Short mmCIF file of C-alpha atoms in Angstrom, two decimals:
data_model
loop_
_atom_site.label_atom_id
_atom_site.label_comp_id
_atom_site.label_asym_id
_atom_site.label_seq_id
_atom_site.Cartn_x
_atom_site.Cartn_y
_atom_site.Cartn_z
CA MET A 178 22.26 12.47 56.90
CA GLY A 179 24.42 13.36 54.01
CA ILE A 180 25.77 10.02 53.72
CA LEU A 181 22.12 8.90 53.60
CA LEU A 182 21.94 10.67 50.58
CA VAL A 183 25.09 10.13 48.86
CA VAL A 184 24.04 5.98 48.93
CA LEU A 185 20.68 6.93 48.01
CA GLY A 186 21.85 8.61 45.04
CA ILE A 187 24.42 5.47 44.05
CA ALA A 188 21.19 2.93 45.20
CA GLY A 189 18.61 4.81 42.77
CA ALA A 190 21.41 5.64 40.01
CA ALA A 191 22.48 1.91 40.20
CA TRP A 192 19.00 0.51 40.39
CA ASN A 193 18.03 2.89 36.68
CA PHE A 194 21.21 1.78 34.95
CA LEU A 195 20.29 -1.57 36.00
CA ALA A 196 16.55 -1.20 35.25
CA ILE A 197 17.68 -0.46 31.69
CA ARG A 198 19.92 -2.72 30.99
CA HIS A 199 16.99 -5.76 31.82
CA ASP A 200 14.74 -4.03 29.63
CA ARG A 201 16.94 -3.68 26.61
CA GLN A 202 18.09 -6.95 26.91
CA ALA A 203 14.81 -8.38 26.99
CA ASN A 204 13.62 -6.09 24.37
CA PRO A 205 15.65 -5.70 21.66
CA PRO A 206 15.01 -3.04 18.67
CA PRO A 207 13.08 -4.39 16.12
CA GLY A 208 13.98 -3.78 12.63
CA HIS A 209 17.80 -3.64 11.44
CA ILE A 210 21.00 -1.20 12.68
CA TYR A 211 23.23 0.45 9.81
CA TYR A 212 26.18 1.96 10.58
CA VAL A 213 25.98 5.42 8.86
CA SER A 214 29.20 7.56 8.86
CA GLY A 215 30.52 4.90 11.76
CA HIS A 216 27.91 5.54 13.85
CA ALA A 217 24.56 3.07 14.79
CA MET A 218 20.85 4.30 13.26
CA HIS A 219 17.58 2.12 13.72
CA LEU A 220 15.53 1.46 10.97
CA TYR A 221 11.97 -0.08 11.38
CA CYS A 222 10.65 -1.53 8.56
CA THR A 223 7.40 -3.27 8.53
CA GLY A 224 4.96 -4.39 5.05
CA MET A 225 4.94 -4.12 1.63
CA GLY A 226 4.20 -1.53 -1.47
CA ALA A 227 5.49 0.83 -2.95
CA PRO A 228 5.58 4.41 -2.28
CA THR A 229 7.90 3.94 0.94
CA VAL A 230 6.32 5.89 3.66
CA VAL A 231 8.91 7.31 6.11
CA LEU A 232 8.19 8.26 9.66
CA GLU A 233 9.67 11.51 11.41
CA ALA A 234 8.83 12.05 15.25
CA GLY A 235 8.63 15.16 17.29
CA HIS A 236 11.26 16.59 18.72
CA GLY A 237 13.08 14.28 21.80
CA GLU A 238 11.02 10.79 20.42
CA ASP A 239 11.73 8.25 18.73
CA PHE A 240 10.19 5.60 16.38
CA THR A 241 7.86 4.08 19.31
CA VAL A 242 5.66 7.05 19.00
CA TRP A 243 4.43 5.67 15.89
CA GLY A 244 2.74 2.94 17.43
CA LYS A 245 -0.85 3.33 16.50
CA VAL A 246 0.13 4.24 12.95
CA GLN A 247 3.01 2.12 11.40
CA PRO A 248 0.75 -1.60 11.91
CA ALA A 249 -1.97 -0.12 10.12
CA LEU A 250 -0.02 1.80 7.44
CA SER A 251 2.19 -1.34 7.03
CA ARG A 252 -1.30 -2.73 5.65
CA VAL A 253 -1.35 -0.57 2.70
CA ALA A 254 2.56 0.02 2.21
CA ARG A 255 6.35 -0.77 2.88
CA THR A 256 6.61 1.72 6.50
CA CYS A 257 9.39 2.73 8.25
CA SER A 258 9.58 4.54 11.28
CA TYR A 259 13.30 5.17 12.96
CA ASP A 260 15.52 6.87 15.77
CA ARG A 261 17.57 10.26 14.86
CA ALA A 262 20.72 10.78 16.78
CA GLY A 263 20.96 10.18 21.01
CA PHE A 264 17.86 8.81 20.78
CA GLY A 265 16.54 5.02 20.96
CA TRP A 266 18.88 2.78 19.50
CA SER A 267 20.51 5.09 18.34
CA ASP A 268 24.39 6.72 18.52
CA ALA A 269 24.03 9.80 19.22
CA GLN A 270 26.63 11.66 16.71
CA LEU A 271 28.89 14.75 16.96
CA GLY A 272 28.17 18.00 15.10
CA GLU A 273 24.88 20.06 14.99
CA ARG A 274 20.99 18.73 14.93
CA ASP A 275 19.51 21.51 12.95
CA ALA A 276 17.50 20.29 10.57
CA ILE A 277 19.70 20.34 7.54
CA HIS A 278 22.34 17.65 9.33
CA ILE A 279 19.53 15.67 10.59
CA ALA A 280 18.18 15.14 7.20
CA ASP A 281 21.40 14.56 5.46
CA GLN A 282 21.77 11.79 8.09
CA LEU A 283 18.36 10.41 7.19
CA HIS A 284 18.83 10.40 3.40
CA ALA A 285 21.60 8.29 4.02
CA LEU A 286 20.42 5.96 6.38
CA LEU A 287 17.76 5.24 3.80
CA MET A 288 20.32 5.08 0.78
CA HIS A 289 22.36 2.35 3.61
CA ALA A 290 18.90 0.18 3.74
CA ASP A 291 19.26 0.68 -0.28
CA ILE A 292 15.88 2.51 -0.22
CA THR A 293 16.33 4.60 -3.72
CA ALA A 294 12.59 4.83 -5.11
CA PRO A 295 10.87 8.31 -3.99
CA VAL A 296 8.80 8.39 -0.34
CA VAL A 297 6.55 9.83 1.57
CA LEU A 298 7.83 11.29 4.32
CA VAL A 299 5.39 12.19 7.47
CA GLY A 300 6.87 13.69 10.35
CA HIS A 301 4.94 15.64 13.60
CA SER A 302 6.00 18.43 15.43
CA ALA A 303 9.70 19.64 14.86
CA GLY A 304 9.83 16.03 12.85
CA GLY A 305 7.53 17.87 10.53
CA LEU A 306 10.17 20.94 10.02
CA TYR A 307 12.97 18.16 9.77
CA ALA A 308 10.81 16.52 6.78
CA GLN A 309 10.39 20.16 5.10
CA VAL A 310 14.03 20.40 4.91
CA TYR A 311 14.24 16.77 3.56
CA ALA A 312 11.95 17.47 0.78
CA SER A 313 14.16 20.82 -0.01
CA ARG A 314 17.64 18.66 -0.15
CA TYR A 315 16.54 15.41 -1.76
CA ILE A 316 12.79 16.38 -3.93
CA LYS A 317 13.15 13.42 -6.13
CA SER A 318 13.53 11.47 -3.60
CA VAL A 319 10.32 12.02 -2.10
CA ALA A 320 6.56 11.29 -3.58
CA GLY A 321 4.73 13.18 -0.44
CA LEU A 322 4.71 14.83 2.17
CA VAL A 323 2.44 15.03 5.36
CA LEU A 324 2.62 17.50 8.19
CA VAL A 325 1.70 16.03 11.63
CA ASP A 326 0.56 19.20 13.50
CA ALA A 327 4.22 20.54 12.58
CA TYR A 328 6.63 23.02 13.41
CA THR A 329 5.90 26.42 11.44
CA PRO A 330 9.39 28.57 10.61
CA ASN A 331 8.20 31.39 12.73
CA PRO A 332 7.85 31.17 16.33
CA LEU A 333 4.36 31.26 17.25
CA PRO A 334 2.59 33.01 20.72
CA GLU A 335 4.79 32.50 23.43
CA PRO A 336 2.67 31.83 27.23
CA PRO A 337 0.99 28.20 25.82
CA PHE A 338 5.16 27.26 25.19
CA SER A 339 5.98 28.88 28.29
CA VAL A 340 5.43 26.10 30.91
CA ALA A 341 6.78 23.13 27.82
CA LEU A 342 9.57 21.72 28.11
CA ASP A 343 10.95 23.26 25.55
CA SER A 344 12.43 26.84 27.10
CA HIS A 345 13.46 25.10 30.56
CA SER A 346 16.92 26.75 31.65
CA ASP A 347 19.73 24.72 31.84
CA ALA A 348 19.67 24.75 35.64
CA GLU A 349 16.41 22.67 35.05
CA PHE A 350 17.39 20.74 32.41
CA ALA A 351 20.21 19.22 34.77
CA TRP A 352 17.65 18.84 37.53
CA ILE A 353 15.20 16.81 35.07
CA LYS A 354 18.70 14.84 33.91
CA ALA A 355 19.69 13.99 37.66
CA THR A 356 16.23 13.20 38.70
CA VAL A 357 15.79 10.75 35.90
CA ALA A 358 19.98 9.83 36.69
CA LEU A 359 19.21 9.02 39.85
CA GLY A 360 16.23 6.85 39.81
CA VAL A 361 13.50 9.53 40.92
CA ALA A 362 11.48 9.47 37.82
CA ARG A 363 12.02 5.48 37.96
CA LEU A 364 10.64 5.41 41.43
CA ILE A 365 7.56 7.78 40.62
CA GLY A 366 6.33 5.39 37.61
CA GLN A 367 7.77 7.73 34.90
CA CYS A 368 9.65 5.24 33.30
CA ASP A 369 6.69 2.52 33.06
CA ALA A 370 4.46 4.86 31.88
CA ILE A 371 2.42 3.11 27.67
CA PRO A 372 0.24 5.41 26.24
CA ALA A 373 -3.12 4.03 26.29
CA GLY A 374 -3.08 1.76 22.48
CA MET A 375 0.52 1.69 23.33
CA GLU A 376 0.71 -2.03 24.74
CA ALA A 377 2.19 -3.18 21.98
CA TYR A 378 5.41 -1.51 22.19
CA ALA A 379 5.55 -1.59 25.86
CA GLY A 380 8.97 -3.49 26.09
CA TRP A 381 10.82 -0.95 23.50
CA ILE A 382 9.25 2.21 25.55
CA LYS A 383 10.32 1.11 28.54
CA ALA A 384 13.68 0.17 27.52
CA SER A 385 13.98 3.58 25.70
CA ALA A 386 12.29 5.36 28.86
CA CYS A 387 14.58 7.06 31.75
CA ASP A 388 17.82 6.89 29.31
CA TYR A 389 19.00 10.16 31.13
CA PRO A 390 21.94 10.56 27.74
CA GLN A 391 18.80 10.61 25.21
CA LEU A 392 18.21 14.35 27.51
CA ASP A 393 21.39 15.30 25.56
CA ALA A 394 20.24 14.89 22.51
CA TYR A 395 16.55 16.33 23.39
CA VAL A 396 18.32 20.03 24.31
CA ARG A 397 21.09 19.58 21.38
CA GLU A 398 18.10 19.73 18.64
CA ASP A 399 16.49 22.66 21.13
CA ARG A 400 19.16 24.56 21.00
CA ALA A 401 19.37 24.22 17.35
CA LEU A 402 15.37 25.00 16.71
CA GLY A 403 16.09 28.22 15.64
CA ASP A 404 18.78 27.40 12.72
CA SER A 405 15.91 24.85 11.80
CA ARG A 406 13.52 26.68 11.83
CA ARG A 407 15.44 29.97 9.96
CA GLU A 408 16.60 26.71 6.98
CA GLY A 409 12.52 26.33 6.93
CA ALA A 410 11.46 29.68 6.46
CA GLY A 411 13.63 29.52 2.90
CA ILE A 412 11.41 26.59 1.53
CA LYS A 413 8.78 28.16 -0.47
CA SER A 414 7.45 25.76 -3.14
CA PHE A 415 7.76 21.76 -3.12
CA GLY A 416 7.19 22.09 -6.78
CA ASN A 417 3.73 19.54 -7.99
CA MET A 418 4.34 17.35 -5.09
CA PRO A 419 1.40 15.99 -3.51
CA LEU A 420 0.97 17.93 0.18
CA LEU A 421 -1.30 16.66 2.93
CA ILE A 422 -1.33 19.11 6.56
CA LEU A 423 -2.77 17.37 9.59
CA SER A 424 -3.70 19.63 12.01
CA GLN A 425 -4.81 19.48 15.42
CA ASP A 426 -8.10 20.83 16.90
CA THR A 427 -7.58 25.08 18.25
CA THR A 428 -11.44 25.33 19.21
CA ARG A 429 -11.20 22.73 21.72
CA PRO A 430 -10.99 23.97 25.29
CA ILE A 431 -7.24 24.93 26.95
CA PRO A 432 -6.02 21.45 27.35
CA THR A 433 -5.26 19.93 31.08
CA PHE A 434 -2.12 20.37 31.20
CA LEU A 435 -1.68 24.33 30.02
CA SER A 436 -5.30 24.50 32.48
CA GLY A 437 -4.59 26.85 34.99
CA ARG A 438 -1.60 28.43 33.34
CA ILE A 439 -2.13 29.95 30.79
CA THR A 440 -5.33 32.81 30.35
CA THR A 441 -8.19 31.60 27.84
CA LYS A 442 -6.90 35.06 26.19
CA ASP A 443 -3.66 33.51 25.83
CA TRP A 444 -5.03 29.60 24.41
CA GLN A 445 -7.05 31.73 22.01
CA GLN A 446 -4.28 34.03 21.05
CA TYR A 447 -2.41 30.82 20.01
CA ALA A 448 -4.40 28.43 18.14
CA ALA A 449 -5.65 31.40 15.56
CA ALA A 450 -1.84 31.84 15.16
CA HIS A 451 -1.44 28.44 15.12
CA GLY A 452 -4.06 27.84 12.40
CA ASN A 453 -2.77 30.46 10.25
CA GLU A 454 0.50 28.81 10.44
CA GLN A 455 -0.94 25.71 8.94
CA ALA A 456 -3.25 27.39 6.10
CA ALA A 457 -0.39 28.86 4.83
CA TYR A 458 1.44 25.36 4.02
CA LEU A 459 -0.99 25.37 1.72
CA LYS A 460 0.65 28.26 -0.45
CA LEU A 461 3.42 25.46 -0.54
CA SER A 462 2.25 23.17 -3.32
CA PRO A 463 -0.92 23.37 -6.03
CA ARG A 464 -1.71 19.96 -4.77
CA SER A 465 -1.78 20.36 -1.21
CA ARG A 466 -4.49 19.70 1.09
CA ARG A 467 -5.31 20.13 5.01
CA VAL A 468 -7.05 18.05 7.26
CA VAL A 469 -7.97 19.49 11.23
CA ALA A 470 -8.32 16.50 13.13
CA ALA A 471 -11.76 17.23 15.43
CA GLY A 472 -10.89 16.29 19.49
CA SER A 473 -7.38 16.09 19.10
CA GLY A 474 -4.65 17.75 20.40
CA HIS A 475 -0.85 18.39 19.21
CA TYR A 476 -0.26 14.26 18.53
CA ILE A 477 -2.95 13.55 16.61
CA HIS A 478 -1.27 10.06 16.30
CA TYR A 479 -1.60 9.71 19.55
CA ASP A 480 -5.39 11.39 19.70
CA ARG A 481 -6.83 10.23 15.80
CA PRO A 482 -4.08 8.23 14.81
CA ASP A 483 -7.34 7.09 12.30
CA VAL A 484 -7.50 10.14 11.19
CA VAL A 485 -2.99 10.21 10.39
CA ILE A 486 -4.11 6.36 8.36
CA ARG A 487 -6.94 7.78 6.45
CA GLU A 488 -5.84 10.87 4.82
CA THR A 489 -1.93 9.37 4.87
CA THR A 490 -3.29 5.69 2.87
CA ALA A 491 -5.59 8.40 0.41
CA LEU A 492 -2.10 10.26 -0.16
CA ILE A 493 -0.52 6.61 -1.06
CA GLY A 494 -3.60 6.00 -3.33
CA GLN A 495 -3.13 9.47 -5.17
CA ILE A 496 0.25 8.82 -6.32
CA ARG A 497 -0.14 5.88 -7.21
CA SER A 498 -2.67 7.29 -9.85
CA ASP A 499 -0.58 9.16 -10.77
CA ALA A 500 2.09 6.57 -11.78
CA THR A 501 0.27 4.59 -13.13
CA ALA A 502 -1.16 7.48 -15.60
CA ALA A 503 1.99 8.55 -16.59
CA VAL A 504 3.24 4.98 -17.45
CA ALA A 505 -0.15 5.10 -19.26
CA ASP A 506 0.83 8.45 -21.11
CA LYS A 507 4.47 6.71 -22.65
CA ARG A 508 2.15 4.01 -24.55
#
């Protein structure tokens, strides 16, 4: 029996490895690969027009999560998504994975790609925290900031997150890695799941799914999240920068994935705290604005991409109007 399990494990691992290699060969990454400090980093830019929009994905995610947003924004302005170190088609990099290091690597990537004019930075979830740190460190390089249900510097009440991947133990992470590496996740269809509306990105999603070394990058970012929150907490103002805050709808019922696992009271406690933290972002700029995406969960760009597209487009229009007025004033 033991020998049979070993054989099955080897066969599953080989199957997963060969499937990933096939999918990656069949679906090369769009855009360009740049070498930052000797490490490959993937950047995908589409469309034309200033200011360039840069999309920062959430925790453990790659450029494909913007598949419902980037094509539409590209009709308004040049729009770029990318893979952080260790995800998608970007190499893992040594060193810390806190917000400061992530922001510095993104800045270096944009410089390599000759994106030197101020950008509109759009960050989701943990990516929203990274985007804030980027904007604070490179404020002259940012024309506007969009926070898509961004992580806040203050940890929220625990119950909704106690069942999330973020709080898994080392043993649980090891088990998850094993199920991916040995082909179990592929066997039960987890490697081929394509969110509705993302069919155009299906090949790239499959090519990046179930690549178990990416779980190491996820864990490293997770372990540095406390440092990232502290770095974000030090930000008191973005000056007069246009700031758009997009928040999930916490008036909706308990999400399905939490149903039966937390109480209504827990959810209401979380919802109230989340709403307060999102509203607190308004203090970071006198030109801030908050929009709650009705009916949306945490992934607003999946649930209500129309809101992200409409409101970001409006922000771009505002920035362009400011630039036109500034030129007129100089005449």
